[in-house]
Amino acid sequence: LWEIPAGRIDQGETPSEAACRELLEETGRQAVEAVSLGKFFPSPGGSPEAIHLYMSEIDLQVARPPKREYGEWMEMELIPLTRALGMIDKEEIVDAKTALSILRYSRIISSL
């Protein structure tokens, strides 16, 4: 399963702070700045859960080993945007938050 870094918002934490923390925990990379890509509700009829989406530049100089939670197993791979878009089209990326983040990011950079 292809998935962007993600996790819960801890008590007292903003969605932006949670996004930066999760990025650091799961990838060992420090966010320079977290920019909102909006939010969505994965199941509005059955749950009040909202998922906040962020993009960030990462400081590759500030890297450390990931500090993953117990039971988290993953490999990290940086994928060019054009390949990621193709992976969505081929249903290789099927995680909704990941696909939506990539699509929203693509629209932002194409308008620059």
Short mmCIF file of C-alpha atoms in Angstrom, two decimals:
data_model
loop_
_atom_site.label_atom_id
_atom_site.label_comp_id
_atom_site.label_asym_id
_atom_site.label_seq_id
_atom_site.Cartn_x
_atom_site.Cartn_y
_atom_site.Cartn_z
CA LEU A 1 0.00 0.00 0.00
CA TRP A 2 1.42 3.38 -1.03
CA GLU A 3 0.71 6.01 1.60
CA ILE A 4 1.94 9.47 2.56
CA PRO A 5 3.04 10.03 6.20
CA ALA A 6 -0.05 10.29 8.38
CA GLY A 7 -1.31 9.93 11.91
CA ARG A 8 -3.56 11.21 14.64
CA ILE A 9 -3.56 14.72 16.05
CA ASP A 10 -2.41 14.56 19.67
CA GLN A 11 -4.25 16.52 22.36
CA GLY A 12 -3.14 20.15 22.37
CA GLU A 13 -1.62 19.84 18.90
CA THR A 14 -2.73 21.68 15.75
CA PRO A 15 -3.20 19.75 12.51
CA SER A 16 -0.10 21.49 11.12
CA GLU A 17 2.00 20.48 14.14
CA ALA A 18 0.75 16.90 13.84
CA ALA A 19 1.68 16.80 10.15
CA CYS A 20 5.23 17.97 10.91
CA ARG A 21 5.58 15.52 13.81
CA GLU A 22 4.34 12.58 11.76
CA LEU A 23 6.69 13.46 8.89
CA LEU A 24 9.64 13.51 11.29
CA GLU A 25 8.58 10.30 13.08
CA GLU A 26 7.90 8.29 9.94
CA THR A 27 10.61 9.59 7.61
CA GLY A 28 13.23 11.24 9.82
CA ARG A 29 12.86 14.43 7.74
CA GLN A 30 12.12 17.86 9.22
CA ALA A 31 9.44 19.98 7.55
CA VAL A 32 10.54 23.49 6.62
CA GLU A 33 6.91 24.64 6.56
CA ALA A 34 3.58 22.83 6.46
CA VAL A 35 1.11 24.26 3.95
CA SER A 36 -2.52 23.18 4.07
CA LEU A 37 -4.00 21.34 1.11
CA GLY A 38 -7.40 21.44 2.80
CA LYS A 39 -9.36 18.73 4.55
CA PHE A 40 -11.93 16.12 3.69
CA PHE A 41 -14.38 13.83 5.44
CA PRO A 42 -13.81 10.18 4.46
CA SER A 43 -17.21 8.98 5.65
CA PRO A 44 -19.48 11.95 6.46
CA GLY A 45 -22.59 9.86 7.01
CA GLY A 46 -20.95 7.52 9.49
CA SER A 47 -18.20 9.46 11.22
CA PRO A 48 -17.29 13.05 12.13
CA GLU A 49 -13.61 12.31 11.33
CA ALA A 50 -11.88 14.97 9.24
CA ILE A 51 -8.54 14.37 7.54
CA HIS A 52 -6.28 17.40 7.17
CA LEU A 53 -3.89 17.36 4.23
CA TYR A 54 -0.54 19.15 4.18
CA MET A 55 2.39 19.56 1.88
CA SER A 56 5.85 20.59 2.92
CA GLU A 57 9.33 21.13 1.71
CA ILE A 58 11.73 19.03 3.70
CA ASP A 59 15.16 19.95 4.95
CA LEU A 60 17.27 17.06 3.71
CA GLN A 61 20.14 18.28 5.87
CA VAL A 62 18.07 17.62 9.00
CA ALA A 63 17.62 13.90 8.82
CA ARG A 64 17.64 11.26 11.50
CA PRO A 65 16.47 7.69 11.74
CA PRO A 66 12.66 7.48 11.87
CA LYS A 67 11.03 6.93 15.30
CA ARG A 68 8.14 4.75 14.29
CA GLU A 69 5.48 3.51 16.66
CA TYR A 70 5.28 -0.13 17.70
CA GLY A 71 3.91 -2.21 14.85
CA GLU A 72 4.64 0.34 12.13
CA TRP A 73 6.53 -1.26 9.27
CA MET A 74 7.25 0.72 6.16
CA GLU A 75 9.79 1.57 3.53
CA MET A 76 10.29 5.12 2.32
CA GLU A 77 10.53 6.04 -1.35
CA LEU A 78 10.49 9.46 -3.00
CA ILE A 79 8.36 9.33 -6.15
CA PRO A 80 8.31 11.99 -8.89
CA LEU A 81 4.95 13.70 -9.29
CA THR A 82 4.37 12.45 -12.83
CA ARG A 83 4.92 8.86 -11.72
CA ALA A 84 2.63 9.32 -8.69
CA LEU A 85 -0.15 10.66 -10.93
CA GLY A 86 0.25 7.64 -13.21
CA MET A 87 0.11 5.35 -10.18
CA ILE A 88 -3.24 6.90 -9.23
CA ASP A 89 -4.55 6.32 -12.77
CA LYS A 90 -3.39 2.68 -12.68
CA GLU A 91 -4.94 2.17 -9.21
CA GLU A 92 -1.54 1.45 -7.70
CA ILE A 93 -2.18 4.29 -5.22
CA VAL A 94 -5.60 3.57 -3.73
CA ASP A 95 -5.32 5.24 -0.32
CA ALA A 96 -7.78 8.16 -0.49
CA LYS A 97 -5.76 10.70 1.53
CA THR A 98 -2.64 9.93 -0.48
CA ALA A 99 -4.37 10.19 -3.87
CA LEU A 100 -6.22 13.38 -2.93
CA SER A 101 -3.04 14.98 -1.57
CA ILE A 102 -1.16 14.22 -4.77
CA LEU A 103 -4.00 15.52 -6.94
CA ARG A 104 -4.38 18.73 -4.92
CA TYR A 105 -0.62 19.30 -4.93
CA SER A 106 -0.53 18.75 -8.69
CA ARG A 107 -3.23 21.38 -9.24
CA ILE A 108 -1.37 23.90 -7.08
CA ILE A 109 1.93 23.56 -8.88
CA SER A 110 0.33 23.50 -12.32
CA SER A 111 -1.24 26.91 -11.60
CA LEU A 112 2.12 28.51 -10.76
#
